[in-house]
Short mmCIF file of C-alpha atoms in Angstrom, two decimals:
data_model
loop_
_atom_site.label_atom_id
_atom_site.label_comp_id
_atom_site.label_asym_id
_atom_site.label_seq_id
_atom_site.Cartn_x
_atom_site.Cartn_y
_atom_site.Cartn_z
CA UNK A 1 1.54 -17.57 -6.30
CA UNK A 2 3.98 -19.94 -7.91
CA UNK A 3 7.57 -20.52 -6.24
CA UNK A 4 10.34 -19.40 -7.44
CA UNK A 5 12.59 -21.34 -9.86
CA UNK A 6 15.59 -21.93 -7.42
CA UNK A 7 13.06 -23.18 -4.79
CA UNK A 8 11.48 -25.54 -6.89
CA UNK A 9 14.58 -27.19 -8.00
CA UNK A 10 15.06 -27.63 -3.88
CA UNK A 11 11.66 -29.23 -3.53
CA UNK A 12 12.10 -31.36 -6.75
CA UNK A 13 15.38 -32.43 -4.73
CA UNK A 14 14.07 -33.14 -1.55
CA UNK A 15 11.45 -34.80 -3.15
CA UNK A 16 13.96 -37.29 -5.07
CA UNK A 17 15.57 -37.78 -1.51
CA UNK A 18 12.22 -39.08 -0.11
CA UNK A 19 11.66 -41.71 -2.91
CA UNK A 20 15.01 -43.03 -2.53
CA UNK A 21 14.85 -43.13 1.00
CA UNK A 22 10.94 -44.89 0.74
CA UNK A 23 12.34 -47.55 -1.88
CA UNK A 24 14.64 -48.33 0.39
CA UNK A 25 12.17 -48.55 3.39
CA UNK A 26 9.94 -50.68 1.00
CA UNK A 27 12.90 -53.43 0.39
CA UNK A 28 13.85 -53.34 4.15
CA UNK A 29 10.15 -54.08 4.73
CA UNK A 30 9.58 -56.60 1.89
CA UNK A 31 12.89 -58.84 3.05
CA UNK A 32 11.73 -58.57 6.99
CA UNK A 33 8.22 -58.29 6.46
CA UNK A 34 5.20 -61.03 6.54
CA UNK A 35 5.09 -61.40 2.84
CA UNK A 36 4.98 -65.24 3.36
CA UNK A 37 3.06 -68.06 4.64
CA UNK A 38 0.17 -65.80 5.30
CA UNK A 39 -3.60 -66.88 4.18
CA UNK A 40 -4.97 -65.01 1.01
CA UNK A 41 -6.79 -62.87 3.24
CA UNK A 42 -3.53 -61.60 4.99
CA UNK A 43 -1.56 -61.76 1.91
CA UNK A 44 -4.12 -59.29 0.40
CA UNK A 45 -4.14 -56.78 3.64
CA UNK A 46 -0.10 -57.15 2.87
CA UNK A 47 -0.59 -56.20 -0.44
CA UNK A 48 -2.64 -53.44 0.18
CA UNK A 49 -0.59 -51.62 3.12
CA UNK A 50 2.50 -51.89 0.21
CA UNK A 51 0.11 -50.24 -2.32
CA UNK A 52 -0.38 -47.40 0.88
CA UNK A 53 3.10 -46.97 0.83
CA UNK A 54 2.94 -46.24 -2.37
CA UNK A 55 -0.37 -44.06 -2.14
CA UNK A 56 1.16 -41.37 0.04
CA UNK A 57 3.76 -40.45 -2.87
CA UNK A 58 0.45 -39.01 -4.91
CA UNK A 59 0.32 -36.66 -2.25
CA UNK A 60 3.66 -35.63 -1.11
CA UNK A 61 5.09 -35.95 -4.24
CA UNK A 62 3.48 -32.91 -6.42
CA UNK A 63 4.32 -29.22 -6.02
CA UNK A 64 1.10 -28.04 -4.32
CA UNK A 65 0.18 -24.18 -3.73
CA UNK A 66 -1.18 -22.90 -0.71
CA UNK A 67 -4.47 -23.48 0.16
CA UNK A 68 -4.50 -26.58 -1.74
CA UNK A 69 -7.52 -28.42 -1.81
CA UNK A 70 -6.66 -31.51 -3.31
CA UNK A 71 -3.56 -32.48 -0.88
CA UNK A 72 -6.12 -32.82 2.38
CA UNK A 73 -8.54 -34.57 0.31
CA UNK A 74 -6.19 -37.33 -0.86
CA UNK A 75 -4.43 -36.99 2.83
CA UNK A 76 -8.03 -37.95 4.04
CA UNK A 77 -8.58 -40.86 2.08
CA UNK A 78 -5.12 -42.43 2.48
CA UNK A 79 -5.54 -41.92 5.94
CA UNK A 80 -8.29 -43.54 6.25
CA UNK A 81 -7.45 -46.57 4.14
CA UNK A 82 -4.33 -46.78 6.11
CA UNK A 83 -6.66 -46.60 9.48
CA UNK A 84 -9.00 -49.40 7.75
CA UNK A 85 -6.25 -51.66 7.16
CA UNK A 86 -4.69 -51.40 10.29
CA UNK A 87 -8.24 -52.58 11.96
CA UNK A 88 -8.79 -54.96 9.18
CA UNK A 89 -5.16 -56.46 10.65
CA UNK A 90 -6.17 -56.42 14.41
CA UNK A 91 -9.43 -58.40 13.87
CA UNK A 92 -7.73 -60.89 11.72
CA UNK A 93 -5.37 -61.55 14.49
CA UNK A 94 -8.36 -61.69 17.05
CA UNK A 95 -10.10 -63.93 14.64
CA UNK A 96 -6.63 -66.11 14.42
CA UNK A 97 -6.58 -65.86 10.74
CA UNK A 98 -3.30 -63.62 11.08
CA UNK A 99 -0.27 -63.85 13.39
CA UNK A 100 1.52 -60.24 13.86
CA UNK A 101 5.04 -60.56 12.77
CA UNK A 102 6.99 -57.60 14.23
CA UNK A 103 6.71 -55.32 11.31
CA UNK A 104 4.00 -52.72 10.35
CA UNK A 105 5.49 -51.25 7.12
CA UNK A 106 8.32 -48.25 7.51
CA UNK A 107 7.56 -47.04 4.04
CA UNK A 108 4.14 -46.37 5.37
CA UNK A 109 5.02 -44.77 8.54
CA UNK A 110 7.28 -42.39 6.37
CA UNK A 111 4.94 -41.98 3.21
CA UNK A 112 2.28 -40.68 5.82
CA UNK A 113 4.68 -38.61 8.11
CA UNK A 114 5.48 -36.60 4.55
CA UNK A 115 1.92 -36.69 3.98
CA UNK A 116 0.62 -34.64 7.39
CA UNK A 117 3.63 -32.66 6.42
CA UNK A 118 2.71 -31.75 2.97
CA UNK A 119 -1.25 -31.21 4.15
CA UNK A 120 0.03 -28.95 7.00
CA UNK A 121 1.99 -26.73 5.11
CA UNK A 122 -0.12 -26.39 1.80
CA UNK A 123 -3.64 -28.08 2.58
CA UNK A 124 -7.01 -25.79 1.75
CA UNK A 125 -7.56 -24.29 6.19
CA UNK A 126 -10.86 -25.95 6.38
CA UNK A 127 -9.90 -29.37 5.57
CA UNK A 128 -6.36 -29.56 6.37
CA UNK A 129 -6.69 -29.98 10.14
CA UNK A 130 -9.09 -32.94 9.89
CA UNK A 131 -7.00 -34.68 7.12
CA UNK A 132 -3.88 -33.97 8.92
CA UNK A 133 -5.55 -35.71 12.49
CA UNK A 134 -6.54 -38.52 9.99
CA UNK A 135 -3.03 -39.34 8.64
CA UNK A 136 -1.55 -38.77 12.55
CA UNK A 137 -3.85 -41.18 13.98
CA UNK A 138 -3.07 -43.66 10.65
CA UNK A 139 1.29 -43.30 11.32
CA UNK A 140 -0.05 -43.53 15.29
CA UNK A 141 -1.71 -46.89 14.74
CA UNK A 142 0.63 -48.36 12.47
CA UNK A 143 3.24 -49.87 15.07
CA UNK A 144 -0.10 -51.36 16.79
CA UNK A 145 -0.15 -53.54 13.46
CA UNK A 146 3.19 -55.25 14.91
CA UNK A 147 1.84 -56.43 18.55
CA UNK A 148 0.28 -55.02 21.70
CA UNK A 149 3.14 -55.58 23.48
CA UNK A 150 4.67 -52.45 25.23
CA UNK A 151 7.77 -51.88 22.72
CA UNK A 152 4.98 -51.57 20.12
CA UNK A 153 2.62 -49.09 21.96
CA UNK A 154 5.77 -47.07 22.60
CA UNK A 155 7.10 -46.96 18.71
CA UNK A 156 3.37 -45.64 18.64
CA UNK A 157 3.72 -42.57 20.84
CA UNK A 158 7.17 -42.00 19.00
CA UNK A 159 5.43 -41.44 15.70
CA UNK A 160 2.28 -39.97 17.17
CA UNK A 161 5.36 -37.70 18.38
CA UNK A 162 6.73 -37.46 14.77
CA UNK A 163 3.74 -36.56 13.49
CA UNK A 164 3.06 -33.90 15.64
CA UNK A 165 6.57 -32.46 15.16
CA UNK A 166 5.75 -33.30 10.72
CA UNK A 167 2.64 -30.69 11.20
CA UNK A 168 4.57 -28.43 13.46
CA UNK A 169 7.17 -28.06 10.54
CA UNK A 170 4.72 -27.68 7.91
CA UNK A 171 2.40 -25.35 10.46
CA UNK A 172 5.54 -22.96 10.95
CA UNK A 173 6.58 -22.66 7.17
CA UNK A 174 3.41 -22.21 6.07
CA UNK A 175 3.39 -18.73 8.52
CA UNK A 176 6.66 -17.63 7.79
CA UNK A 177 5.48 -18.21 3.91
CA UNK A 178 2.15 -16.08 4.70
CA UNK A 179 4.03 -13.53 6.52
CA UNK A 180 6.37 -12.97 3.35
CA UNK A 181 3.46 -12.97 0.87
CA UNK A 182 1.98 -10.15 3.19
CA UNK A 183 4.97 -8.35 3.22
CA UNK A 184 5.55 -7.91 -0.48
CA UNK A 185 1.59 -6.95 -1.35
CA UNK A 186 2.39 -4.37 1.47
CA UNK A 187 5.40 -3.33 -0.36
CA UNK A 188 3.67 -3.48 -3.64
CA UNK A 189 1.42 -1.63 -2.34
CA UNK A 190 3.34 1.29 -1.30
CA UNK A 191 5.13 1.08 -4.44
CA UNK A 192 1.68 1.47 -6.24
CA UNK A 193 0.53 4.15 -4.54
CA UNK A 194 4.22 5.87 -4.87
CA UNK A 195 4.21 5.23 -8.57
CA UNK A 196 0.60 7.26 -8.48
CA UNK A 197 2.17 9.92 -6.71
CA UNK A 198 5.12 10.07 -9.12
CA UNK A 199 2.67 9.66 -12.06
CA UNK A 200 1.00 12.96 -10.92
CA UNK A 201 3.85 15.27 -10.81
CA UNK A 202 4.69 13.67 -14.60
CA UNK A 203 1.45 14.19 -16.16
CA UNK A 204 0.67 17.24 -14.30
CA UNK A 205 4.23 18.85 -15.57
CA UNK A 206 3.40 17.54 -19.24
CA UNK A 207 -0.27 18.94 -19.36
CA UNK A 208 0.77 22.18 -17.68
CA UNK A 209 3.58 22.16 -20.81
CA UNK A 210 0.87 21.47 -23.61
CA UNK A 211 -1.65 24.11 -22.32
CA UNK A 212 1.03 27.05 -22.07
CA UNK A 213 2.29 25.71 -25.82
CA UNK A 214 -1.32 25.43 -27.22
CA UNK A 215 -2.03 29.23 -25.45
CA UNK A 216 1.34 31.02 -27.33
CA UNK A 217 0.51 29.18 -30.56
CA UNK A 218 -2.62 30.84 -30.41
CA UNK A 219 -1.77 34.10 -30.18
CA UNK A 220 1.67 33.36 -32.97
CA UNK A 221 -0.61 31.45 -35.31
CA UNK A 222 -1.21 34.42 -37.81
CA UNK A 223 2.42 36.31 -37.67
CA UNK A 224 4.25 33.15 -37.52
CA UNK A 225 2.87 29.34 -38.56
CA UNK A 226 6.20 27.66 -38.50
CA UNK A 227 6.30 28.14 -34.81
CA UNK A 228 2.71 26.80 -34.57
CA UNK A 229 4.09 23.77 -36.43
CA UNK A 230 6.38 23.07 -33.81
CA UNK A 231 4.26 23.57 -30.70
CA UNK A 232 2.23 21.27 -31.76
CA UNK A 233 4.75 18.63 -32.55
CA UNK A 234 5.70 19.38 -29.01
CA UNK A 235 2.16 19.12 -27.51
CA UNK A 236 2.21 15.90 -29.56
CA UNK A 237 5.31 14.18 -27.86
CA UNK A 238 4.19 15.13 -24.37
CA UNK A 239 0.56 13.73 -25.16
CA UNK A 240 2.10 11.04 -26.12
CA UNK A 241 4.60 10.58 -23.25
CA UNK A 242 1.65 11.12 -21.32
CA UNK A 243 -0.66 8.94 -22.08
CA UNK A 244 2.73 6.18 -22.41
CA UNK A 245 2.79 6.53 -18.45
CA UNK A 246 -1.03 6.90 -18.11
CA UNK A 247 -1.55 3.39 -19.35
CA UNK A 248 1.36 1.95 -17.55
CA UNK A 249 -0.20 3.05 -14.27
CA UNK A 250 -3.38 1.42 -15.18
CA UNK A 251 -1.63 -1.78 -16.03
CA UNK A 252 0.48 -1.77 -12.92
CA UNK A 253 -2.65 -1.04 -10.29
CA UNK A 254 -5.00 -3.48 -13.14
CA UNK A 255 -2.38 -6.52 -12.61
CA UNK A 256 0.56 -5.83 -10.61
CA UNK A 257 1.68 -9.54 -11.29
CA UNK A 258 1.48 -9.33 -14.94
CA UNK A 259 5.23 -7.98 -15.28
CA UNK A 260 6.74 -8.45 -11.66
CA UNK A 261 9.88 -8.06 -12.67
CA UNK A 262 9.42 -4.57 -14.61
CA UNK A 263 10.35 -1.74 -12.12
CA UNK A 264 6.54 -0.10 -10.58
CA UNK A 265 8.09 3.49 -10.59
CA UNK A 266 9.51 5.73 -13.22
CA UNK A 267 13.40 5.55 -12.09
CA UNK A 268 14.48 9.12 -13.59
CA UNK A 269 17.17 10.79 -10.97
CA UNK A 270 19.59 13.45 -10.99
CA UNK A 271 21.12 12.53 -13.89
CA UNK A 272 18.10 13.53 -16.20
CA UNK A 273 17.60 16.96 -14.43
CA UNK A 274 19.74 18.64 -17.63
CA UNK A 275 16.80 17.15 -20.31
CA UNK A 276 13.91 17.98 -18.03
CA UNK A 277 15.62 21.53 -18.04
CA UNK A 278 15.82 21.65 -21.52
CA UNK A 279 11.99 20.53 -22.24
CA UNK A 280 10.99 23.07 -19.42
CA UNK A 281 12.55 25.93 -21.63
CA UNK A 282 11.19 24.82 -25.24
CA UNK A 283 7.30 25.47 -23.26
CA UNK A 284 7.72 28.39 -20.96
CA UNK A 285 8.61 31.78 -21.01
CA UNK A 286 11.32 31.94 -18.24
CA UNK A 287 14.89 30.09 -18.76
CA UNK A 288 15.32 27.51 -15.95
CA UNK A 289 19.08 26.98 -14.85
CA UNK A 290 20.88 24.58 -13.61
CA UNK A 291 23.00 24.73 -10.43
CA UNK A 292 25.17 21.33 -9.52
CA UNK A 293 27.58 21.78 -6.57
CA UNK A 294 29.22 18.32 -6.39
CA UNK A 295 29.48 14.72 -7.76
CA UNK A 296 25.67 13.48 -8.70
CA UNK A 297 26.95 9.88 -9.02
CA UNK A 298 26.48 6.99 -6.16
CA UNK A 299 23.55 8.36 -4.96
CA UNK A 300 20.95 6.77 -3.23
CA UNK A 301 18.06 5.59 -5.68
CA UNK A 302 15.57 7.19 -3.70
CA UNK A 303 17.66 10.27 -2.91
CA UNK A 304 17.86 10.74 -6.63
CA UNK A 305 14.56 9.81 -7.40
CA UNK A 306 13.11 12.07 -4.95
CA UNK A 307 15.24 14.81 -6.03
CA UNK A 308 14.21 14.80 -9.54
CA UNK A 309 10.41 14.89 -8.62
CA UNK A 310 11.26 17.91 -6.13
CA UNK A 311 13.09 19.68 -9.23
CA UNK A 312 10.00 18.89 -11.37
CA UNK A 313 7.12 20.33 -9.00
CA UNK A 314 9.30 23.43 -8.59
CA UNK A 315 9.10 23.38 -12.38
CA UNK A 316 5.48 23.10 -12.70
CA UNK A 317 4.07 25.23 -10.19
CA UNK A 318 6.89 28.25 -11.81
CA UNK A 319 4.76 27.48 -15.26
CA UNK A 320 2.02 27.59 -13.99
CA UNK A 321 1.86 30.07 -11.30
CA UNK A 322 4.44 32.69 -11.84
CA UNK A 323 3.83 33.71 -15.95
CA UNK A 324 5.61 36.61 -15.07
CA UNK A 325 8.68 34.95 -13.73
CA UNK A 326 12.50 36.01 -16.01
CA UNK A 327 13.79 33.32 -14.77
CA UNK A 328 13.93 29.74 -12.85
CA UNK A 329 16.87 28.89 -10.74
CA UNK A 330 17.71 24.90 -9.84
CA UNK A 331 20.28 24.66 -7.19
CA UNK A 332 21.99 20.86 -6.48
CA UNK A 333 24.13 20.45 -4.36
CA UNK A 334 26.11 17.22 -2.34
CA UNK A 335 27.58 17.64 1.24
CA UNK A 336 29.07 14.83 3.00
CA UNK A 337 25.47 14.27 4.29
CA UNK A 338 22.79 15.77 2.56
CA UNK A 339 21.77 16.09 -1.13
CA UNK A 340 20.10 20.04 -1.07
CA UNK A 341 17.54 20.91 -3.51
CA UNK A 342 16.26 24.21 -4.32
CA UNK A 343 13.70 25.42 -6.84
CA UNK A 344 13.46 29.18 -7.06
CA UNK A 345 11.90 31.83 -9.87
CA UNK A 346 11.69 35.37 -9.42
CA UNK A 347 8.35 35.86 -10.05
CA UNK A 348 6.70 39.38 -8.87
CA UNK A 349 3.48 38.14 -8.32
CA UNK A 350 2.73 37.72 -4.10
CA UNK A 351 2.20 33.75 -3.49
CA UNK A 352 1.79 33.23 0.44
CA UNK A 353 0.33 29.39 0.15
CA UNK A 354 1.11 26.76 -2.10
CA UNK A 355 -0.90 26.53 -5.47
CA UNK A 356 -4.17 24.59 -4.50
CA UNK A 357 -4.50 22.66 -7.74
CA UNK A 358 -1.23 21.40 -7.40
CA UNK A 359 -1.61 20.58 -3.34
CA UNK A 360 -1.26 16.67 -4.13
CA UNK A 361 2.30 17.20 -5.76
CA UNK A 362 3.55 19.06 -2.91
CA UNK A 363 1.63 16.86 -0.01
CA UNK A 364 2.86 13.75 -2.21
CA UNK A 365 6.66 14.87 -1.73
CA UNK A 366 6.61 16.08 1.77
CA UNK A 367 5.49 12.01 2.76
CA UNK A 368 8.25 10.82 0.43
CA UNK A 369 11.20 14.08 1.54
CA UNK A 370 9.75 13.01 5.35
CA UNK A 371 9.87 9.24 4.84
CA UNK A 372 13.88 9.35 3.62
CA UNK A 373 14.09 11.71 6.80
CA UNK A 374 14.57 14.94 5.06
CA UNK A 375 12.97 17.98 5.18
CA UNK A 376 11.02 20.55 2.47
CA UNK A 377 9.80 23.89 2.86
CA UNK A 378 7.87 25.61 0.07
CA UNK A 379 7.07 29.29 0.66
CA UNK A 380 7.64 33.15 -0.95
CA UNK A 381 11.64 34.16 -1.18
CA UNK A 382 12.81 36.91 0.87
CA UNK A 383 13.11 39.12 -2.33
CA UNK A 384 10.06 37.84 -3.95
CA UNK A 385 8.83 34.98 -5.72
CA UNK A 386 8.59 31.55 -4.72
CA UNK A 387 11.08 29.04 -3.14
CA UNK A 388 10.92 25.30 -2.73
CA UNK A 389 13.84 23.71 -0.54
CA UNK A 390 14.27 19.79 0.59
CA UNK A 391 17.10 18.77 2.08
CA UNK A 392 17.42 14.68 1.75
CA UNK A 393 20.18 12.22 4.08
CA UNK A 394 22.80 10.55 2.04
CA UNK A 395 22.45 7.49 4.86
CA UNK A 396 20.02 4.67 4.14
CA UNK A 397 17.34 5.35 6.85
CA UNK A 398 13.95 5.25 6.49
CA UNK A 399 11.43 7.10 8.68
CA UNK A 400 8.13 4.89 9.20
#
């Protein structure tokens, strides 16, 4: 997963910070260092810890994504160069071919600090511990280039130290950075399997629509064709709209990173209850009204969401389960606390349990109506019919 823009730009940054501050390391250790009066040997060992210095920066210096494989691998060989030079140093001086000067190269100590950084918080898992022990024992043994003296081993505990604390850093971002990748596949997640639920109380309310249209123009196709005409330009919009959503769903749960910042949920509310209305009654024999009691506007998303896919199952199951219904009754209403929903029709036929074809809509609700902490209750009305009530909290809370 690529970073964002923003935190690029503070890499990139941070990044410019650390070659500044390395140049600088590189002059301190150029005008102090044992660049002189060496033997060609020595002077090449010199040579090559500068080029080291310079090394680490192909490793540090890119914008590597987790589980990077080549950070550890160029962590590993640096490392290990740096580690070769460093014994390369000592047996010269054993050999008397080198006398140790007091300096052992900042630039390197830093370049290779970044380095088990950078391997610690992006490196592949199964190399990145070994290349990150190679480049801690490398920015361990560097001060050991200087002398054996005891101000030199302890400047080699300190960055053995620093080192440590480098992979610590990189160790701890690296969870907190897993952590947040987990948590927004988890919320993708839910917001897939939401956007299924949603996308079955849509097509189910649209196919429900085109069969009762395709049934009356049946039985109006020989007194009246006109009307036939229009049914089936109405079948052909809601086909359409249909399949519209059918293949956004597939594209969403196909690649839910193609478009991440396109919303994964149809985003109708309250305020489109008046056109659902109004395609309910062009399809079905029985009027549906609408009831508001109170201001609609500022409500929660998912309050409004939620209520709209309520008022839409009510819809559907009336169509398709109470043909003898007169009418269809949509009461909305706003307390201080709740937002109340009610679906009713007056159908004669006896319903005592909820429609078993449409059992999904109305088990998909009740999880959504119970996870804003609401309620819904969907059952025959005291004077006959069938009623479907939720009553959903104004207040931001979430039941898990």
């Amino acid at each position: 997963m690529n970073a964002p823009r923003h935190r690029t730009w503070w890499v990139r940054l941070g990044q410019l910070a650390g070659l500044v501050a390395m140049a600088l390391l590189g002059l301190f250790d150029l005008r102090f260092g044992d660049f002189h009066g060496m033997t060609p040997a020595a002077l090449l060992l010199t040579l090559a810890r500068m080029g080291l210095a310079a090394a680490t920066v192909l490793v540090w210096l890119p914008v590597h994504r987790t589980g990077s494989r080549r950070a550890p691998v160029l962590a590993l060989l640096v490392g290990a160069a740096s580690l070769t030079v460093s014994l390369a140093l000592g047996a010269l001086h054993t050999a008397g071919s080198y006398v140790l000067s007091g300096n052992w190269g900042l630039a390197e100590s830093a370049g290779l600090m970044a380095v088990v950084f950078v391997v610690a918080r992006w490196g592949a898992p199964r190399i990145a511990p070994w290349a990150a022990v190679v480049a801690g024992l490398a920015v361990a043994a560097l001060p050991l280039r200087a002398g054996t003296d005891s101000v030199y081993v302890i400047f080699a505990l300190l960055q053995a130290l620093a080192a440590v604390g480098a992979a610590a850093g990189g160790i701890y971002l690296r969870v907190v950075a897993t952590g947040r990748d987990r948590a927004i596949a988890l919320v993708r997640a839910e917001q897939r399997a939401e956007f299924a639920r949603d996308l079955h109380d849509f097509i189910a309310h649209h196919v429900t629509g085109i069969v009762v249209q395709a049934q009356g123009a049946r039985f109006v196709a020989e007194q009246d064709p006109q009307r036939v005409i229009t049914a089936l330009e109405q079948i052909e919009r809601a086909g359409a709209e249909t399949m519209a959503s059918m293949r956004r769903m597939v594209g969403i749960l196909r690649d839910p990173d193609a478009a991440p910042d396109a919303p994964l949920a149809p985003l109708a509310g309250v305020a489109d209850l008046a056109p659902l209305l109004e395609g309910f009654n062009g399809t079905a024999n029985a009027p549906a009204r609408l009831h508001v009691d109170g201001a609609l506007d500022g409500l929660p998303v998912e309050v409004s969401t939620s209520a709209y896919r309520l008022v839409m199952e009510g819809l559907t199951n009336a169509r398709q389960h109470a043909p003898d219904a007169r009418s269809v009754d949509v009461f909305v209403r706003r307390t201080p606390d709740w937002l109340l929903v009610r679906v009713a029709d007056d159908g004669a036929a006896a319903r005592t349990s909820p429609p078993r074809r449409h059992g999904y809509g109305l088990v998909g609700l009740t999880e959504r109506v119970r996870a804003l902490g609401g309620t819904i209750t969907a059952g025959p009305g005291v004077t006959g019919g069938w009623v479907l009530d939720a009553a959903l909290p104004l207040q931001r809370t979430v039941v898990r």
